[in-house]
Tab-separated table of C-alpha atoms and ligand atoms in Angstrom:
chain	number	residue	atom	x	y	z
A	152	UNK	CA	-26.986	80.499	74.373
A	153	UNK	CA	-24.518	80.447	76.761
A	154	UNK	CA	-21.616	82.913	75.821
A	155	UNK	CA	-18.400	80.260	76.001
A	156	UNK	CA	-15.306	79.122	74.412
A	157	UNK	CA	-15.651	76.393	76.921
A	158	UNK	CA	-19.063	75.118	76.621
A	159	UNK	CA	-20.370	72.364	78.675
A	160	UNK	CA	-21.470	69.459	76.707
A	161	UNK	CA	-24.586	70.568	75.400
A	162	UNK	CA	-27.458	69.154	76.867
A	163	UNK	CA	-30.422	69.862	75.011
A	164	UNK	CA	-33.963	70.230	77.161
A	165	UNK	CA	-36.109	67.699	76.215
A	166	UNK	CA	-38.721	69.753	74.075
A	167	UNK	CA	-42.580	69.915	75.279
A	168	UNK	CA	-43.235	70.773	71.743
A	169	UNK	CA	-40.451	71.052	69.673
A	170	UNK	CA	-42.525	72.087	66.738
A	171	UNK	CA	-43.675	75.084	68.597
A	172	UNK	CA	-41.302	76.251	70.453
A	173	UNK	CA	-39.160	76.194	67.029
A	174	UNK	CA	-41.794	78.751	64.933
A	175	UNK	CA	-42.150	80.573	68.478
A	176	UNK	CA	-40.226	82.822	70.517
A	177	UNK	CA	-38.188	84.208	68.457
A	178	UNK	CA	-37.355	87.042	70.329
A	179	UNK	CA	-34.430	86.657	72.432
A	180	UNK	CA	-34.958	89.229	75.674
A	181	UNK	CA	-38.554	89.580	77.615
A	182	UNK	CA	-38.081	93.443	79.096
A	183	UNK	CA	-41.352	95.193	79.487
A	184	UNK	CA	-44.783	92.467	77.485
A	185	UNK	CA	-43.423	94.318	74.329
A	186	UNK	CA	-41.689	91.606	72.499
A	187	UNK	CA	-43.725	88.713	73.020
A	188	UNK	CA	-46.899	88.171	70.407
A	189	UNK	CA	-50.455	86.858	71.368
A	190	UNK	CA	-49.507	83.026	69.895
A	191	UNK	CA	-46.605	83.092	72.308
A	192	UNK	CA	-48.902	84.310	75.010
A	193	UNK	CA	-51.183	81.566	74.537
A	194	UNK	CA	-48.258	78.985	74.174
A	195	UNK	CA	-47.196	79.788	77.412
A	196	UNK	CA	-49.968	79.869	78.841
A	197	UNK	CA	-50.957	76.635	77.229
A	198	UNK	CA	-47.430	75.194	78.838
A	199	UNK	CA	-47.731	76.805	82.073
A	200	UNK	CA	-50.702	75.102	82.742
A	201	UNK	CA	-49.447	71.872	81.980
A	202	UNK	CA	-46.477	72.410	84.668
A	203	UNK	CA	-49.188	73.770	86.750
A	204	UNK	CA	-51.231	70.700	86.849
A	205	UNK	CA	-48.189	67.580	86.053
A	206	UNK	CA	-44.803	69.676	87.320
A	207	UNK	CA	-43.132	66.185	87.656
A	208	UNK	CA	-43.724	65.397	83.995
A	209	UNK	CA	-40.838	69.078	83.600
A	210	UNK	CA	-38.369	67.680	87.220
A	211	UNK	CA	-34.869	67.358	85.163
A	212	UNK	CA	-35.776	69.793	81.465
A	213	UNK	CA	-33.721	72.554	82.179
A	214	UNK	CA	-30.896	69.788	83.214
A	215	UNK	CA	-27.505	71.896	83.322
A	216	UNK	CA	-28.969	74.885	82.435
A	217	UNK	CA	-28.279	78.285	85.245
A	218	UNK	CA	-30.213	81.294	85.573
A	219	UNK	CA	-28.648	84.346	86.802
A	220	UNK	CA	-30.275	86.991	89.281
A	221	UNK	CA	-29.226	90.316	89.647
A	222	UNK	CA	-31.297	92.405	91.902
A	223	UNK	CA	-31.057	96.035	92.893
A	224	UNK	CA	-34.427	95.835	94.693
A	225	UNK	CA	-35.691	93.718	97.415
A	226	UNK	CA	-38.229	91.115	96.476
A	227	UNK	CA	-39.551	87.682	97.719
A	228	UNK	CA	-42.007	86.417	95.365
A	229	UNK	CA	-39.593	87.364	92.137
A	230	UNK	CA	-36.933	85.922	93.807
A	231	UNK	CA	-38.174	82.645	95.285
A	232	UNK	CA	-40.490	81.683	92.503
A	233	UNK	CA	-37.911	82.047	90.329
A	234	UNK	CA	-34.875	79.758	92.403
A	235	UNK	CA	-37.317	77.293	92.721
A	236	UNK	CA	-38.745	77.149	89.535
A	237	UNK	CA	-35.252	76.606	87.962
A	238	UNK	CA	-34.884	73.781	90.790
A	239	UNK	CA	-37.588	72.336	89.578
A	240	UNK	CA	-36.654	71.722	86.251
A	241	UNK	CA	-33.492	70.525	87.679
A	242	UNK	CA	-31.224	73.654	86.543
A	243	UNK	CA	-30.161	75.788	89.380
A	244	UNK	CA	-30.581	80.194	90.406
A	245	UNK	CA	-27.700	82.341	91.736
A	246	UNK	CA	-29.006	85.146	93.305
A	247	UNK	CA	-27.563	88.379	93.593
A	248	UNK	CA	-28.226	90.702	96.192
A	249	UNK	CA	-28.360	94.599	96.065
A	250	UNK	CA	-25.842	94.912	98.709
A	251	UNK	CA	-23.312	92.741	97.134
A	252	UNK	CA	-24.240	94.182	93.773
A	253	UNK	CA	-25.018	97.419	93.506
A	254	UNK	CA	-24.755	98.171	90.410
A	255	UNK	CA	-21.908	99.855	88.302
A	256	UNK	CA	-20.148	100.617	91.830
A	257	UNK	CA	-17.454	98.107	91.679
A	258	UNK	CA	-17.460	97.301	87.881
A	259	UNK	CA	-19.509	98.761	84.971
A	260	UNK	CA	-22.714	97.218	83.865
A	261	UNK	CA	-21.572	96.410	80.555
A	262	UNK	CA	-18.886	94.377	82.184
A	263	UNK	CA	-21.293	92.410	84.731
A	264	UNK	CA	-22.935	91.560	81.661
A	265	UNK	CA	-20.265	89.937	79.787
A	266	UNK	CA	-19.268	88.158	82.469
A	267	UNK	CA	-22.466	86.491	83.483
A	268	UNK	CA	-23.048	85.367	80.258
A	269	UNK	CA	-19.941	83.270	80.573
A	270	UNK	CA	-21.824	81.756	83.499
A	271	UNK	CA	-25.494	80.868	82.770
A	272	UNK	CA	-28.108	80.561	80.513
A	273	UNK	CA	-30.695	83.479	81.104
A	274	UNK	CA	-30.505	86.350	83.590
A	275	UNK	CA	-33.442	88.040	85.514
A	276	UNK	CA	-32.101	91.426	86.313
A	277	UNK	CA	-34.406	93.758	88.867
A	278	UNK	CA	-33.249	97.547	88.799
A	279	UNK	CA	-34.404	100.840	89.019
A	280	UNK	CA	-33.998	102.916	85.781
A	281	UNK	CA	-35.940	100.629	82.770
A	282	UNK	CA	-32.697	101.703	80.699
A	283	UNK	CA	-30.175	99.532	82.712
A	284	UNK	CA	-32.184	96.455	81.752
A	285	UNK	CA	-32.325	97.472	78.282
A	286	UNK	CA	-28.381	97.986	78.672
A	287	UNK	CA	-27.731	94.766	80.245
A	288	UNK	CA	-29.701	93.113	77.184
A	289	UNK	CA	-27.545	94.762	74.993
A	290	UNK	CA	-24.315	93.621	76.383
A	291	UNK	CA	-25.885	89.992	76.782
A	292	UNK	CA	-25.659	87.230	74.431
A	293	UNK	CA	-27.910	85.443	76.956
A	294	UNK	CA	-31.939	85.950	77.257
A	295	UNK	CA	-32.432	89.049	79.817
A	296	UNK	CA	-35.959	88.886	81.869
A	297	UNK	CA	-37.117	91.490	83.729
A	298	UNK	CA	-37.417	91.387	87.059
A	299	UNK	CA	-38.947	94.072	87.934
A	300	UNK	CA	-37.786	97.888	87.158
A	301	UNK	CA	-39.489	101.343	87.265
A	302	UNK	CA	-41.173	101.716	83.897
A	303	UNK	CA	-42.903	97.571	83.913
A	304	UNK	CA	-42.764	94.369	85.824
A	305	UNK	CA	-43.931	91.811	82.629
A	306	UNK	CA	-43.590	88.316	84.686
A	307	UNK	CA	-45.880	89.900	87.209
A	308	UNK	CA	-48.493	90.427	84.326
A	309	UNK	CA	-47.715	86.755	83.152
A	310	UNK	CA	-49.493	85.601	86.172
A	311	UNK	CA	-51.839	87.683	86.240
A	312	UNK	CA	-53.156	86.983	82.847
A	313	UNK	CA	-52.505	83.381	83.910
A	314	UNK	CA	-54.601	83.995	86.847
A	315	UNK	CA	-57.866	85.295	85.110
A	316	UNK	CA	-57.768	82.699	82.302
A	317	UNK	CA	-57.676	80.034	85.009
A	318	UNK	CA	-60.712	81.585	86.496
A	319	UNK	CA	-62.902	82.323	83.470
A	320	UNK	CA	-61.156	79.873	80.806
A	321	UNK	CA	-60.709	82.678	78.728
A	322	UNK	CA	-59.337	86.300	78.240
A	323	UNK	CA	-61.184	87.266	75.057
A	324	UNK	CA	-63.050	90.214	76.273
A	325	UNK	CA	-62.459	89.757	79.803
A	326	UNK	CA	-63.198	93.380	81.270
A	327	UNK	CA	-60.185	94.083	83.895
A	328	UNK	CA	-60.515	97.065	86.068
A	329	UNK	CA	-57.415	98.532	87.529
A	330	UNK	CA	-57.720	100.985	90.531
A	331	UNK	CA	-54.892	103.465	91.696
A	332	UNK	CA	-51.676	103.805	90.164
A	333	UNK	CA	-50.152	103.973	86.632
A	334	UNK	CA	-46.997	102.333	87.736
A	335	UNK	CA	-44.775	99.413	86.082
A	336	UNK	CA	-47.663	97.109	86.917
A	337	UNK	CA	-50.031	98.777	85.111
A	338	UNK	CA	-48.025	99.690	82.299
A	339	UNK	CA	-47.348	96.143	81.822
A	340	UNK	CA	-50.718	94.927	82.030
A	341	UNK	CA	-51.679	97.419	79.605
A	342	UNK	CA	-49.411	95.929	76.830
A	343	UNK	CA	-50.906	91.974	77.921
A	344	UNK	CA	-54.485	92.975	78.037
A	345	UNK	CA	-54.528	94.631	74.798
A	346	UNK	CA	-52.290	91.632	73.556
A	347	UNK	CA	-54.868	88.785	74.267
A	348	UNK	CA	-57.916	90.837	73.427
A	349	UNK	CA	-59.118	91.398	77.013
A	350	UNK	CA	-60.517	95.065	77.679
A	351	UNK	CA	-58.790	97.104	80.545
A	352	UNK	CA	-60.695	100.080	82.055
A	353	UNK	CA	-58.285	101.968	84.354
A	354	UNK	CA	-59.022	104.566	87.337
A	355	UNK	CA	-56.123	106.829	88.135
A	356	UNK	CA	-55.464	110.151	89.931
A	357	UNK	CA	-54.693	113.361	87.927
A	358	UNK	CA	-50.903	113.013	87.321
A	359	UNK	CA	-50.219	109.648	87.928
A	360	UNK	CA	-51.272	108.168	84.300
A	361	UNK	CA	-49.165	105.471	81.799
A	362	UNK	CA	-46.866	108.179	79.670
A	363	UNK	CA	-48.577	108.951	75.984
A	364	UNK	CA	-45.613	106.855	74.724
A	365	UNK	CA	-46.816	103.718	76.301
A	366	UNK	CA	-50.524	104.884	75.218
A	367	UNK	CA	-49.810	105.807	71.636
A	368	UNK	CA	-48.242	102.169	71.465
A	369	UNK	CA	-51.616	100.560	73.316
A	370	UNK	CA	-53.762	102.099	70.810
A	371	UNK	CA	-51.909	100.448	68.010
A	372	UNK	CA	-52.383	97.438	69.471
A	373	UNK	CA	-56.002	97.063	70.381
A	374	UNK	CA	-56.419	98.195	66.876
A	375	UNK	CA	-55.390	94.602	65.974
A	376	UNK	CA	-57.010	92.800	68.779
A	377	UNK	CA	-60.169	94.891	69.187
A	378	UNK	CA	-59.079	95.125	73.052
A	379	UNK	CA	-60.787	98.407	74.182
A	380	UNK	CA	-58.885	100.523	76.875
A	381	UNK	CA	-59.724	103.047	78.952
A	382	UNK	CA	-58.726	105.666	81.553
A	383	UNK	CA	-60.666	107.866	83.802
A	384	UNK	CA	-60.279	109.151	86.964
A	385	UNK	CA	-63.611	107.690	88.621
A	386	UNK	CA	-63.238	104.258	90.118
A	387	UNK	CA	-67.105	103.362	89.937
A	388	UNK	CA	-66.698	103.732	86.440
A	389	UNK	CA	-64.087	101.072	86.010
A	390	UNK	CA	-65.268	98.306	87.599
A	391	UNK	CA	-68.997	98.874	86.429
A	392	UNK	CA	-68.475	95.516	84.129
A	393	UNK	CA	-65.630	94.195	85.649
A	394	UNK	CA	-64.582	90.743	85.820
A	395	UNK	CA	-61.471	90.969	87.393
A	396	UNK	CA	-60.935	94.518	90.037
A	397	UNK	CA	-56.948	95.168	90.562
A	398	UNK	CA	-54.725	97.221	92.517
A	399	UNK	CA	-50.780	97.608	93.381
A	400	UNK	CA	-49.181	99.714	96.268
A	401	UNK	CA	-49.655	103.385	95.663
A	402	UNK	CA	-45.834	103.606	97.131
A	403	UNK	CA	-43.561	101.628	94.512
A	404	UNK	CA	-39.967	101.000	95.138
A	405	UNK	CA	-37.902	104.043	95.228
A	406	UNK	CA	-40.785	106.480	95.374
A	407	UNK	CA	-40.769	106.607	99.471
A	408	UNK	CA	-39.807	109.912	99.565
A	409	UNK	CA	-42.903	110.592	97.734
A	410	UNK	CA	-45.192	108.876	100.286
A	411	UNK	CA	-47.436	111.657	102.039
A	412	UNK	CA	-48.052	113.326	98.724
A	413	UNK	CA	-48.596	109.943	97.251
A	414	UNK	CA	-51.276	108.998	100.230
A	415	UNK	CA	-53.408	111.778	100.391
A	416	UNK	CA	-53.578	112.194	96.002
A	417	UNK	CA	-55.118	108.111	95.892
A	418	UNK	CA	-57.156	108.099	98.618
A	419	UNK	CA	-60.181	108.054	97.051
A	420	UNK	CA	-58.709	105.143	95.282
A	421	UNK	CA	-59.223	102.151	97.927
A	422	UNK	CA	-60.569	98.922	96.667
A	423	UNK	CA	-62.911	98.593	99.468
A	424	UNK	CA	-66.255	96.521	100.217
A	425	UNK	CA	-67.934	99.865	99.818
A	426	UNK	CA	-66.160	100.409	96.000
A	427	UNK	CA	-66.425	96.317	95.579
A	428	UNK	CA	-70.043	96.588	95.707
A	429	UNK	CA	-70.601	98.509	92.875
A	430	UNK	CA	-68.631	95.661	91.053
A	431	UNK	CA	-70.444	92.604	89.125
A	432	UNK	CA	-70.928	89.644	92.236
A	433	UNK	CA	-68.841	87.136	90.492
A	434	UNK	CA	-66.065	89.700	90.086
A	435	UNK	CA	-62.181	88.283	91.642
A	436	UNK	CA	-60.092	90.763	93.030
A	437	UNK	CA	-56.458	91.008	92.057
A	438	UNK	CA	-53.220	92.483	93.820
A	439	UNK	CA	-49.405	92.020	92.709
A	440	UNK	CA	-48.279	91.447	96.520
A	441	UNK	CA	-46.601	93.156	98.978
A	442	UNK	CA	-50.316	94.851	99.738
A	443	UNK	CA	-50.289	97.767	102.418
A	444	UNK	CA	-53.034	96.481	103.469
A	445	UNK	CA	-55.952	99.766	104.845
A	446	UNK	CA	-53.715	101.816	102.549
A	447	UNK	CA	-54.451	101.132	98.361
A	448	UNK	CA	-56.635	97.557	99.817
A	449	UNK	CA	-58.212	96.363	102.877
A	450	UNK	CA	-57.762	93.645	105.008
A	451	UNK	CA	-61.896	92.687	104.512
A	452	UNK	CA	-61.100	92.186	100.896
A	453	UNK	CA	-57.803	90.682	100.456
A	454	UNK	CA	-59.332	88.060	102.997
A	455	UNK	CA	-62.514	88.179	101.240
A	456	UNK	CA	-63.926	84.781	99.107
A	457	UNK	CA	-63.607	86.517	96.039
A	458	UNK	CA	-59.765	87.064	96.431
A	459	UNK	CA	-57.733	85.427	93.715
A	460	UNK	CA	-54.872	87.272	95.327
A	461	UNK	CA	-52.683	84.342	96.729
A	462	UNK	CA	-53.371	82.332	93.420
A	463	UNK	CA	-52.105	85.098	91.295
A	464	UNK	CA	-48.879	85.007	93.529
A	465	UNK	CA	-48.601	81.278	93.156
A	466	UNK	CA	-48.746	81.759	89.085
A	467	UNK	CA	-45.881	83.113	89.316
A	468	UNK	CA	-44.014	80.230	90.088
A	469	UNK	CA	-45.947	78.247	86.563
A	470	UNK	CA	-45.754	81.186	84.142
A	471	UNK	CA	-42.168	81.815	85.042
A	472	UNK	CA	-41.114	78.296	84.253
A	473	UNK	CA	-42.824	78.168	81.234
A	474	UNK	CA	-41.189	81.458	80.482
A	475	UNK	CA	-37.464	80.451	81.008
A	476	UNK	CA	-38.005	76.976	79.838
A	477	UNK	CA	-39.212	78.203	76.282
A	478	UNK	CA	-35.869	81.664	76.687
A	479	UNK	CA	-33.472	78.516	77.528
A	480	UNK	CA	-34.456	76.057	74.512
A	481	UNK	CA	-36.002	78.507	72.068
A	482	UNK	CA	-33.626	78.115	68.739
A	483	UNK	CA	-33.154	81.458	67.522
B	70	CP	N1	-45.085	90.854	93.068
B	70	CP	C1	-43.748	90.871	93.217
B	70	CP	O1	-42.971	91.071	92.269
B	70	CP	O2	-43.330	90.605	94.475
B	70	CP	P1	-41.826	90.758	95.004
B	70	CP	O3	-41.471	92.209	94.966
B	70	CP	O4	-41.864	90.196	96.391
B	70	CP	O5	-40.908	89.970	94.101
B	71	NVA	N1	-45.347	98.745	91.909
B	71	NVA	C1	-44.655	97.959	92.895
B	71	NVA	C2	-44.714	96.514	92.528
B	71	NVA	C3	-44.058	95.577	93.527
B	71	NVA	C4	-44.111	94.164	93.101
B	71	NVA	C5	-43.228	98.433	93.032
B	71	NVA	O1	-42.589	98.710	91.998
B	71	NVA	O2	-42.733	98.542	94.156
């Protein structure tokens, strides 16, 4: 809740399932696909779906409510799917820009934080080092999403998951191959596959794997769900059963200094018609967005009929309602 000795007269959301959302999300920060549990998954996905397919049944629930955006990256889907969503459910976004913000430049972190709380209901902060969003949280009596950051980019694997349940109506055992680089996407994805029981078979360069940390943590996981994951270095391999083929930039956000070494080590690692073939016909292919297109994806298959690419990007906008309107009204 909003952090205020002068609170606005409270205006509760009108609950979608009160009974739910009640026993649900108790956990009060979403930072990396970490805290939130397979029933909340499903929840979500269960209400995303239902803004998805009725959004004016949702114009006017988040009524009063403000979302803060703090972002030391650029970004246009994060960004705009997140303003409107709040617009849409008649609360409003203040975005921050990188410029205007850089972070603990003109005040400290810890003090930002305190302050926006004051402000709004939930903040989405985008940043570099995973550890500023964790202190942000810390200093924050309000719900802290992440935006983005180095180490995982959770909303992103929201809609994604979103994505492939909407095209197979289901994710139990759904075998998602991911091609090139074990970045924050991937890490991410790792923790929602293995969540809702879908199997993930990833194909990385030497070098550029999830940390053990992040694996050791998997492996507990899919011991619960029976997800099976798996990494190799031969993209064939991977997408042999695949359902759903995916890829991200081989170049993340504050790695361009790294870019020649980066190009020439994932070459091999292309989702092209030529690798595409090899996958199962009915296969969709998946990409975060931006795509450097003829570098880690082609133009032939991002335009290709078996692109789910644009739909994944317009998930965002569902799954991240869903996600702040159950932050903004959970009772914790
Ligand atoms: N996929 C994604 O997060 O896009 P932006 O960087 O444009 O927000
Ligand atoms: N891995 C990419 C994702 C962009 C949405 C990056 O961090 O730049």
């Amino acid at each position: 809740m909003k952090d205020s000795s002068k609170k606005k007269a409270s205006l509760p959301a009108k609950s979608i399932s009160k009974k739910s959302t009640a026993k649900l999300w108790a956990f009060k920060d979403f930072l990396s696909m970490k805290e939130i549990s397979s029933q909340e998954l499903s929840a979500l996905f269960v209400l995303a779906e239902k803004m998805k397919k009725n959004p004016e049944v949702f114009y006017g629930k988040l009524k009063g409510h403000s979302l803060v955006m703090l972002f030391q990256k650029p970004s246009m889907r994060t960004r705009v799917s997140f303003e409107v969503g709040m617009q849409e459910l008649g609360g409003c976004a203040v975005y921050m820009a990188p410029q205007e913000h850089p972070l603990g430049e003109r005040e400290s972190l810890k003090d930002i934080a305190r302050v926006l709380c004051r402000y709004a209901d939930a903040a989405v902060i985008r940043t570099y080092a995973h550890s500023e969003i964790e202190d942000f949280a810390r200093n924050a009596s309000i719900p802290v999403i992440n935006g983005l950051s180095d180490s995982y980019h959770p909303c992103q694997t929201l809609a994604d998951l979103f994505t492939i349940r909407e095209k197979f109506r289901t994710l139990d055992k759904i075998n998602i191959a991911y091609i090139g680089d074990g970045n924050n996407v991937l890490n991410s994805l790792l923790y929602g596959a293995a969540k809702v029981g879908a199997n993930l078979s990833a194909a990385l360069p030497k070098g550029y794997e999830p940390s053990e940390e992040i694996l050791k943590d998997i492996k507990l996981i899919t011991k619960e769900t029976g997800s099976k994951i798996n990494l190799s270095n031969n993209p064939f391999t991977a997408i042999k059963n695949a359902h759903a083929v995916y890829t991200d930039v081989w170049v993340s956000m504050g790695q361009e200094k790294q870019r020649e070494q980066r190009l020439r080590d994932f070459q091999p690692f292309q989702v092209n018609s030529a690798i595409l073939s090899k996958a199962p016909k009915d296969s969709i292919v998946m990409h975060c967005l931006p795509a450097h297109r003829g570098e880690e994806i082609t133009d032939e298959v991002i335009e290709s009929p078996r692109s789910a690419i644009f739909d994944q990007a317009e998930n965002r906008l569902h799954t991240q309602k869903a996600l702040i309107y159950y932050l903004m009204t959970a009772k914790r």
